[in-house]
XYZ file of C-alpha atoms in Angstrom:
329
model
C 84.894 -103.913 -8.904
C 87.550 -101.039 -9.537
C 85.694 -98.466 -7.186
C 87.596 -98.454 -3.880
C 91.108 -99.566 -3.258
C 92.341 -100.824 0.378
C 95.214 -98.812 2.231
C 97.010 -99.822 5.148
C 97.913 -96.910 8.191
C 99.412 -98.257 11.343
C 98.147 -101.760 10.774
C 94.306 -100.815 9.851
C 92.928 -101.084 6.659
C 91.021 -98.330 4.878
C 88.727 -98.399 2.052
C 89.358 -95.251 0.044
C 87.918 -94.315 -3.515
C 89.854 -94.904 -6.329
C 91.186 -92.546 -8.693
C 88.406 -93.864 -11.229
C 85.707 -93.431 -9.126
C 86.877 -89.591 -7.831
C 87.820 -88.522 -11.174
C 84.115 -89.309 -12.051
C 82.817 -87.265 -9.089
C 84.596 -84.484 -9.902
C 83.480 -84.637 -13.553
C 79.842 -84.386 -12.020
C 79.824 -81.802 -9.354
C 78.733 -78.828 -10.014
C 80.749 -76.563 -10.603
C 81.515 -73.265 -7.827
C 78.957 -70.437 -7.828
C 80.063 -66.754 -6.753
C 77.469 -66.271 -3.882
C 74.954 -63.290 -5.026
C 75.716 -59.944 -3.162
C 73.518 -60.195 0.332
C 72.716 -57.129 2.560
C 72.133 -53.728 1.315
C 74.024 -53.508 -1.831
C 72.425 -56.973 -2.977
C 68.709 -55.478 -2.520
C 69.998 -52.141 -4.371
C 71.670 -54.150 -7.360
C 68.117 -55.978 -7.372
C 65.569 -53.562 -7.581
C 68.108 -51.561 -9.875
C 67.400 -55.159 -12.046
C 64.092 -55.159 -11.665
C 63.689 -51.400 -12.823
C 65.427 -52.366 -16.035
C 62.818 -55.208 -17.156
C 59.931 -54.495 -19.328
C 56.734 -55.065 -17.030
C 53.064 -54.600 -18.322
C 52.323 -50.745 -17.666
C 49.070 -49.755 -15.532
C 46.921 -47.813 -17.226
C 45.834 -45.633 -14.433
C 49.937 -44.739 -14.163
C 50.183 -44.307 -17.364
C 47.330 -41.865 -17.671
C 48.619 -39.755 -14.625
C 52.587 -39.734 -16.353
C 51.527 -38.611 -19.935
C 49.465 -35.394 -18.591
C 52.064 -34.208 -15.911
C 54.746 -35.066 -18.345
C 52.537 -32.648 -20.524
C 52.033 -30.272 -18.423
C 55.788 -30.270 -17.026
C 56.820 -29.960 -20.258
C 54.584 -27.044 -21.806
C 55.714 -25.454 -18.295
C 59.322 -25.454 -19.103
C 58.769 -24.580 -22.618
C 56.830 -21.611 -22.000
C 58.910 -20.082 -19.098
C 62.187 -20.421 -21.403
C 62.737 -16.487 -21.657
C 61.784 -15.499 -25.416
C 65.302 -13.708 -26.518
C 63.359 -12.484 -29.679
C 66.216 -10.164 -30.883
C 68.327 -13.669 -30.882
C 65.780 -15.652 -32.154
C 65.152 -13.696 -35.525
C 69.198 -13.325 -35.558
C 69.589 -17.435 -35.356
C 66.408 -17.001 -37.763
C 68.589 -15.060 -40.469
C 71.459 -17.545 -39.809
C 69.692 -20.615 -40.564
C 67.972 -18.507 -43.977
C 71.668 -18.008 -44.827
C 73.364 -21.422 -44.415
C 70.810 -23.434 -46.171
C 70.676 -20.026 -49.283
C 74.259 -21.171 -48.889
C 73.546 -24.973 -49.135
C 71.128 -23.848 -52.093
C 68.433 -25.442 -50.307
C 66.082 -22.654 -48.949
C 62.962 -23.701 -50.711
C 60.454 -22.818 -47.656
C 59.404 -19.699 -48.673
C 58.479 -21.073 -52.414
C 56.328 -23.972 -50.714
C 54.596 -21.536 -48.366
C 53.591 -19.455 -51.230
C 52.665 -22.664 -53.558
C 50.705 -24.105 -51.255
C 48.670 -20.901 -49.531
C 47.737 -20.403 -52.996
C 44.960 -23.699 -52.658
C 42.948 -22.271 -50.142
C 41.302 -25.487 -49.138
C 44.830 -27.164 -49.010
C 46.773 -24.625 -46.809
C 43.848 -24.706 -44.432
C 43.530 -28.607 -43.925
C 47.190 -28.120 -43.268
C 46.813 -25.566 -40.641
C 44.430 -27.954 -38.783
C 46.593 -30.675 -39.581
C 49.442 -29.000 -37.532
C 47.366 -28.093 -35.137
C 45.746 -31.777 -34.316
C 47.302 -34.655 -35.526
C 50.756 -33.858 -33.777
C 48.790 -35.178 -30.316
C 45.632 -37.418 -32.147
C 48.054 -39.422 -33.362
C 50.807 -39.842 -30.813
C 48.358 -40.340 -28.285
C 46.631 -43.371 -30.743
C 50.023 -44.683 -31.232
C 50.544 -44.843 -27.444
C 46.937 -47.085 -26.703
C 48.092 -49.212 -29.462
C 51.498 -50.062 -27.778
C 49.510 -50.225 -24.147
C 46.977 -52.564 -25.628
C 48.681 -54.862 -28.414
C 52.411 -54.550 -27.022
C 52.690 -54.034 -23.258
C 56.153 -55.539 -23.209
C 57.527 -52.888 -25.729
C 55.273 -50.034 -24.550
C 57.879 -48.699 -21.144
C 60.436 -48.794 -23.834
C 59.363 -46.650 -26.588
C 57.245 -44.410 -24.137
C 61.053 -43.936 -22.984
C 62.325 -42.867 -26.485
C 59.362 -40.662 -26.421
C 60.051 -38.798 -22.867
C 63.771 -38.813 -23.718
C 63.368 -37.226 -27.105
C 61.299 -34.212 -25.721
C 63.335 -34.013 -22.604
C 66.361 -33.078 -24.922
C 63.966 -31.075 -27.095
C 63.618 -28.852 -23.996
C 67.180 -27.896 -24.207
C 67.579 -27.230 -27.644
C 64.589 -24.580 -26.508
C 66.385 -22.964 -24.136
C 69.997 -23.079 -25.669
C 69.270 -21.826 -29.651
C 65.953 -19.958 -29.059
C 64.328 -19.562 -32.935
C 61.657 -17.750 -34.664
C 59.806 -19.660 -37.252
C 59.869 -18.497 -40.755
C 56.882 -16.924 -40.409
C 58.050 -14.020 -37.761
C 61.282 -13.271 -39.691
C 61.449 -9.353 -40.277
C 63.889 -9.487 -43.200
C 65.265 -11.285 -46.087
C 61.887 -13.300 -46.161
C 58.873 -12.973 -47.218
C 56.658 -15.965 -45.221
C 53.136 -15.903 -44.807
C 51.652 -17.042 -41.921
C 48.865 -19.310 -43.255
C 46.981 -18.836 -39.802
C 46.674 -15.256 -39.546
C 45.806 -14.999 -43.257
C 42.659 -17.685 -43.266
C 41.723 -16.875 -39.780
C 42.199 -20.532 -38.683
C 43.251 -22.498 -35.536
C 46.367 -23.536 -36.624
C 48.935 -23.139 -34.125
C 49.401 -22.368 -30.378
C 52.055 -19.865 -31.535
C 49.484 -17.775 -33.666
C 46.519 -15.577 -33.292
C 44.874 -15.450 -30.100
C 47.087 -18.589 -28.572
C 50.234 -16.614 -29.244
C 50.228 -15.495 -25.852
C 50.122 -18.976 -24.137
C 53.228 -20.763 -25.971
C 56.602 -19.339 -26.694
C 56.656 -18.346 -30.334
C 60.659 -18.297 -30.480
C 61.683 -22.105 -29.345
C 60.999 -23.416 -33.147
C 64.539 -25.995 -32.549
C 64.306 -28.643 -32.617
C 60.940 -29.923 -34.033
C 58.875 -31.817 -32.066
C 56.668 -32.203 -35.343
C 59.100 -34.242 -36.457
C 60.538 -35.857 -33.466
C 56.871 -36.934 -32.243
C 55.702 -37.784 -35.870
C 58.806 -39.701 -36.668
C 58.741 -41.533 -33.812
C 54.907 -42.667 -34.486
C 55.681 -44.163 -37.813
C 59.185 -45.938 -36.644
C 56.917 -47.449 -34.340
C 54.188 -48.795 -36.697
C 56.766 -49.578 -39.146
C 58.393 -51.657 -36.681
C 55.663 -53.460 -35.107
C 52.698 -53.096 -37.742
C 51.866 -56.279 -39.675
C 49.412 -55.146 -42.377
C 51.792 -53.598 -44.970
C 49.395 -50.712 -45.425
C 49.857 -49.530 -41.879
C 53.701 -49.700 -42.099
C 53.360 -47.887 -45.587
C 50.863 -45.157 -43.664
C 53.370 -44.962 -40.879
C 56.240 -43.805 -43.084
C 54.113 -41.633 -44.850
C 52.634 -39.651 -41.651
C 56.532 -38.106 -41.015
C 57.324 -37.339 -44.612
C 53.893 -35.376 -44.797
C 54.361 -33.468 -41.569
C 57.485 -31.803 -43.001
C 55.496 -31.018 -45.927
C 53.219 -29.134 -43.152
C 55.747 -27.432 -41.071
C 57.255 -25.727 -44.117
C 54.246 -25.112 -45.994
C 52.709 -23.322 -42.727
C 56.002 -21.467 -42.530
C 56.070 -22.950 -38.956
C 59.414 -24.824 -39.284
C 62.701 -24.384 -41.289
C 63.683 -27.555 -42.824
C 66.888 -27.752 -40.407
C 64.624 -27.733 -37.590
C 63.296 -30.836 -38.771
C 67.126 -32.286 -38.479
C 67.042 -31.194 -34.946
C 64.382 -33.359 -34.314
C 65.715 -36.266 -35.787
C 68.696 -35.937 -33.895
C 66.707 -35.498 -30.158
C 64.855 -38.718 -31.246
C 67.794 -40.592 -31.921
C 69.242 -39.580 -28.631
C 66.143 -41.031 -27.158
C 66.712 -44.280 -29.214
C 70.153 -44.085 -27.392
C 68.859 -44.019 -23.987
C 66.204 -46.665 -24.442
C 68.501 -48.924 -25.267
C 71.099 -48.335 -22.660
C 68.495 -48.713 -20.271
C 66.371 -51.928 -21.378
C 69.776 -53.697 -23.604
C 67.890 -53.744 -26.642
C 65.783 -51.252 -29.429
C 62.355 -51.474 -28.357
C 61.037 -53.320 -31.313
C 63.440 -56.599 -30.274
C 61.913 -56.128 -26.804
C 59.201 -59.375 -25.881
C 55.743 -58.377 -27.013
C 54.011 -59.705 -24.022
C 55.595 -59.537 -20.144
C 55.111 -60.944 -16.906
C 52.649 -59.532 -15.040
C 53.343 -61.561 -11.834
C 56.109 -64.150 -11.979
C 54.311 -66.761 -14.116
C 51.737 -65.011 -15.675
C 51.668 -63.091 -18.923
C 49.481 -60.260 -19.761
C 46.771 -60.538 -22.354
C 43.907 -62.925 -21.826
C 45.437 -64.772 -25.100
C 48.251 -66.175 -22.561
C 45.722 -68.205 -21.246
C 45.700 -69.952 -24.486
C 49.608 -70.730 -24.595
C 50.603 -74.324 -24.163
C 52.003 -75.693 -21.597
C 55.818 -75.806 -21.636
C 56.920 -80.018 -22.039
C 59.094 -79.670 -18.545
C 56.110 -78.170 -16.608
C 54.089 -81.588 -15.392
C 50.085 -80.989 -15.368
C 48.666 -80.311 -11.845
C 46.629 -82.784 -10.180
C 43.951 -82.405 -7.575
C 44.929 -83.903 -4.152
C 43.044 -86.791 -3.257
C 40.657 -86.192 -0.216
C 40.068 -88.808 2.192
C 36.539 -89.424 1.146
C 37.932 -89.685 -2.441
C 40.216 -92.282 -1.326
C 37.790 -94.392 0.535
C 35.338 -94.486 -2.154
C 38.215 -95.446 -4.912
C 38.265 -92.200 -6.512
């Protein structure tokens, strides 16, 4: 009743539907779709997609990525051209604004602190080690406990030094420690004969001693304890990951390695690399999914296998075989 009504053309009648009935179809069609772009542009737009989503990183990849990435980098660093009459003038300049600024307090902590032998020279090896010991650590832990956060912050990483590489080449910088005038630093190396710093003793020759801004001290260092901050659970390793920064500047100034505003510098590359990351993925890295796809279906991590099984996906059943049927299975 009520769903067609008869019409009459030339003598024949018609069943049509009635305005109840087709204003109920409408109501359930779907609605239009815009037809995804097909040909070249489509497959472009698609693997552009697909370049932008966190997938579980390869180990042998990631391996092969970090050391030419190392190696491309200490390249670039060391064939900037050391301008060493411009680097000890920028030197005096940056003495003079923070004098200005009433803040120049790295030569009284370099002189404080080489006065405890056993403390400058745990800080020399400090300097020398932990900057890669614990980068590298932080790096396994993200491959291992957060593969779906680990392309992202490797990015902030790469980014962060890539713009470090600039600053290098732009406002070349002798540490504190090479200054000719107006200072009296003491390089902690020299003086206790320890290995301390590619830029010292006999390693002097192999890294350029003038590209002190920005600090990758800091940027790398600051960037480790973000991360465990972030993502850490046990409030002792978030606590340990704010302290490892804040005691690396205590290094770089105490080791007359870094000015203070160098340290800025490096907090400024990182947050570029913060930018970048999340142009590129939509989102910081610690909002990123912990685990990822591996294939479509599949997460990474054995613990996956332990995951329930979502409500709208039915449970498989084994076809029946035809001996299975006959005998009533």
């Amino acid at each position: 009743m009520g769903e067609t009504q008869v019409t009459s053309h030339e003598g024949r009648s018609t069943a049509d539907p009635s305005p109840i009935a087709a204003r109920a179809a409408s109501e359930t069609a779907p609605a239009p779709t815009t037809p995804p772009a097909s040909g070249k542009t489509g497959r472009l737009l698609a693997r552009f997609r697909a370049l932008r989503m966190p997938r579980r990183p390869r180990l042998w990849f990631e391996i092969l990525l970090i050391a030419v990435s190392y190696w491309l980098y200490s390249l670039v660093r060391n064939a900037v051209p050391e301008q060493k009459a411009q680097a000890l003038r920028n030197a005096d300049w940056i003495w003079s604004a923070e004098k200005s600024m009433g803040l120049a307090f790295e030569e009284t902590v370099n002189h404080a602190v080489n006065s405890v032998t056993w403390l400058i020279v745990s800080m020399n090896y400090y300097y020398a080690t932990l900057h890669f010991v614990v980068t590298i650590g932080v790096l396994i832990w993200l491959f291992r406990r957060h593969p779906g956060r680990y392309a992202a912050t490797r990015l902030v990483l790469f980014a962060t030094t890539a713009v470090a590489l600039l600053g290098y080449y732009l406002y070349p910088l002798a540490p504190p420690r090479l200054m000719n005038g107006g200072a009296n630093f003491i390089d902690t190396v020299l003086l206790h004969e320890t290995w301390g710093s590619m830029a010292s003793g006999n390693f002097k020759n192999m890294s350029n001693q003038y590209a002190a801004m920005p600090s990758m001290h800091i940027g790398w260092s600051l960037w480790c304890g973000l991360t465990i901050f972030a993502l850490a659970r046990a409030p002792w390793a978030r606590i340990l990951g704010l302290l490892y920064p804040t005691l690396t500047l205590v290094v770089i100034v105490a080791t007359a390695n870094h000015f203070w505003l160098d340290a800025v510098g490096g907090m400024a590359c990182l947050a570029f690399g913060y930018g970048v990351s999340r142009v590129w993925y939509g989102a910081l890295p610690h909002r990123l999914p912990k685990w990822v796809p591996d294939r479509p279906g599949r997460l990474t991590a054995l613990r996956a296998a332990r995951l329930p099984r979502p409500a709208s996906e039915p449970v498989p059943h084994p076809e029946k075989t035809p001996e299975s049927s006959r005998s009533g299975a």
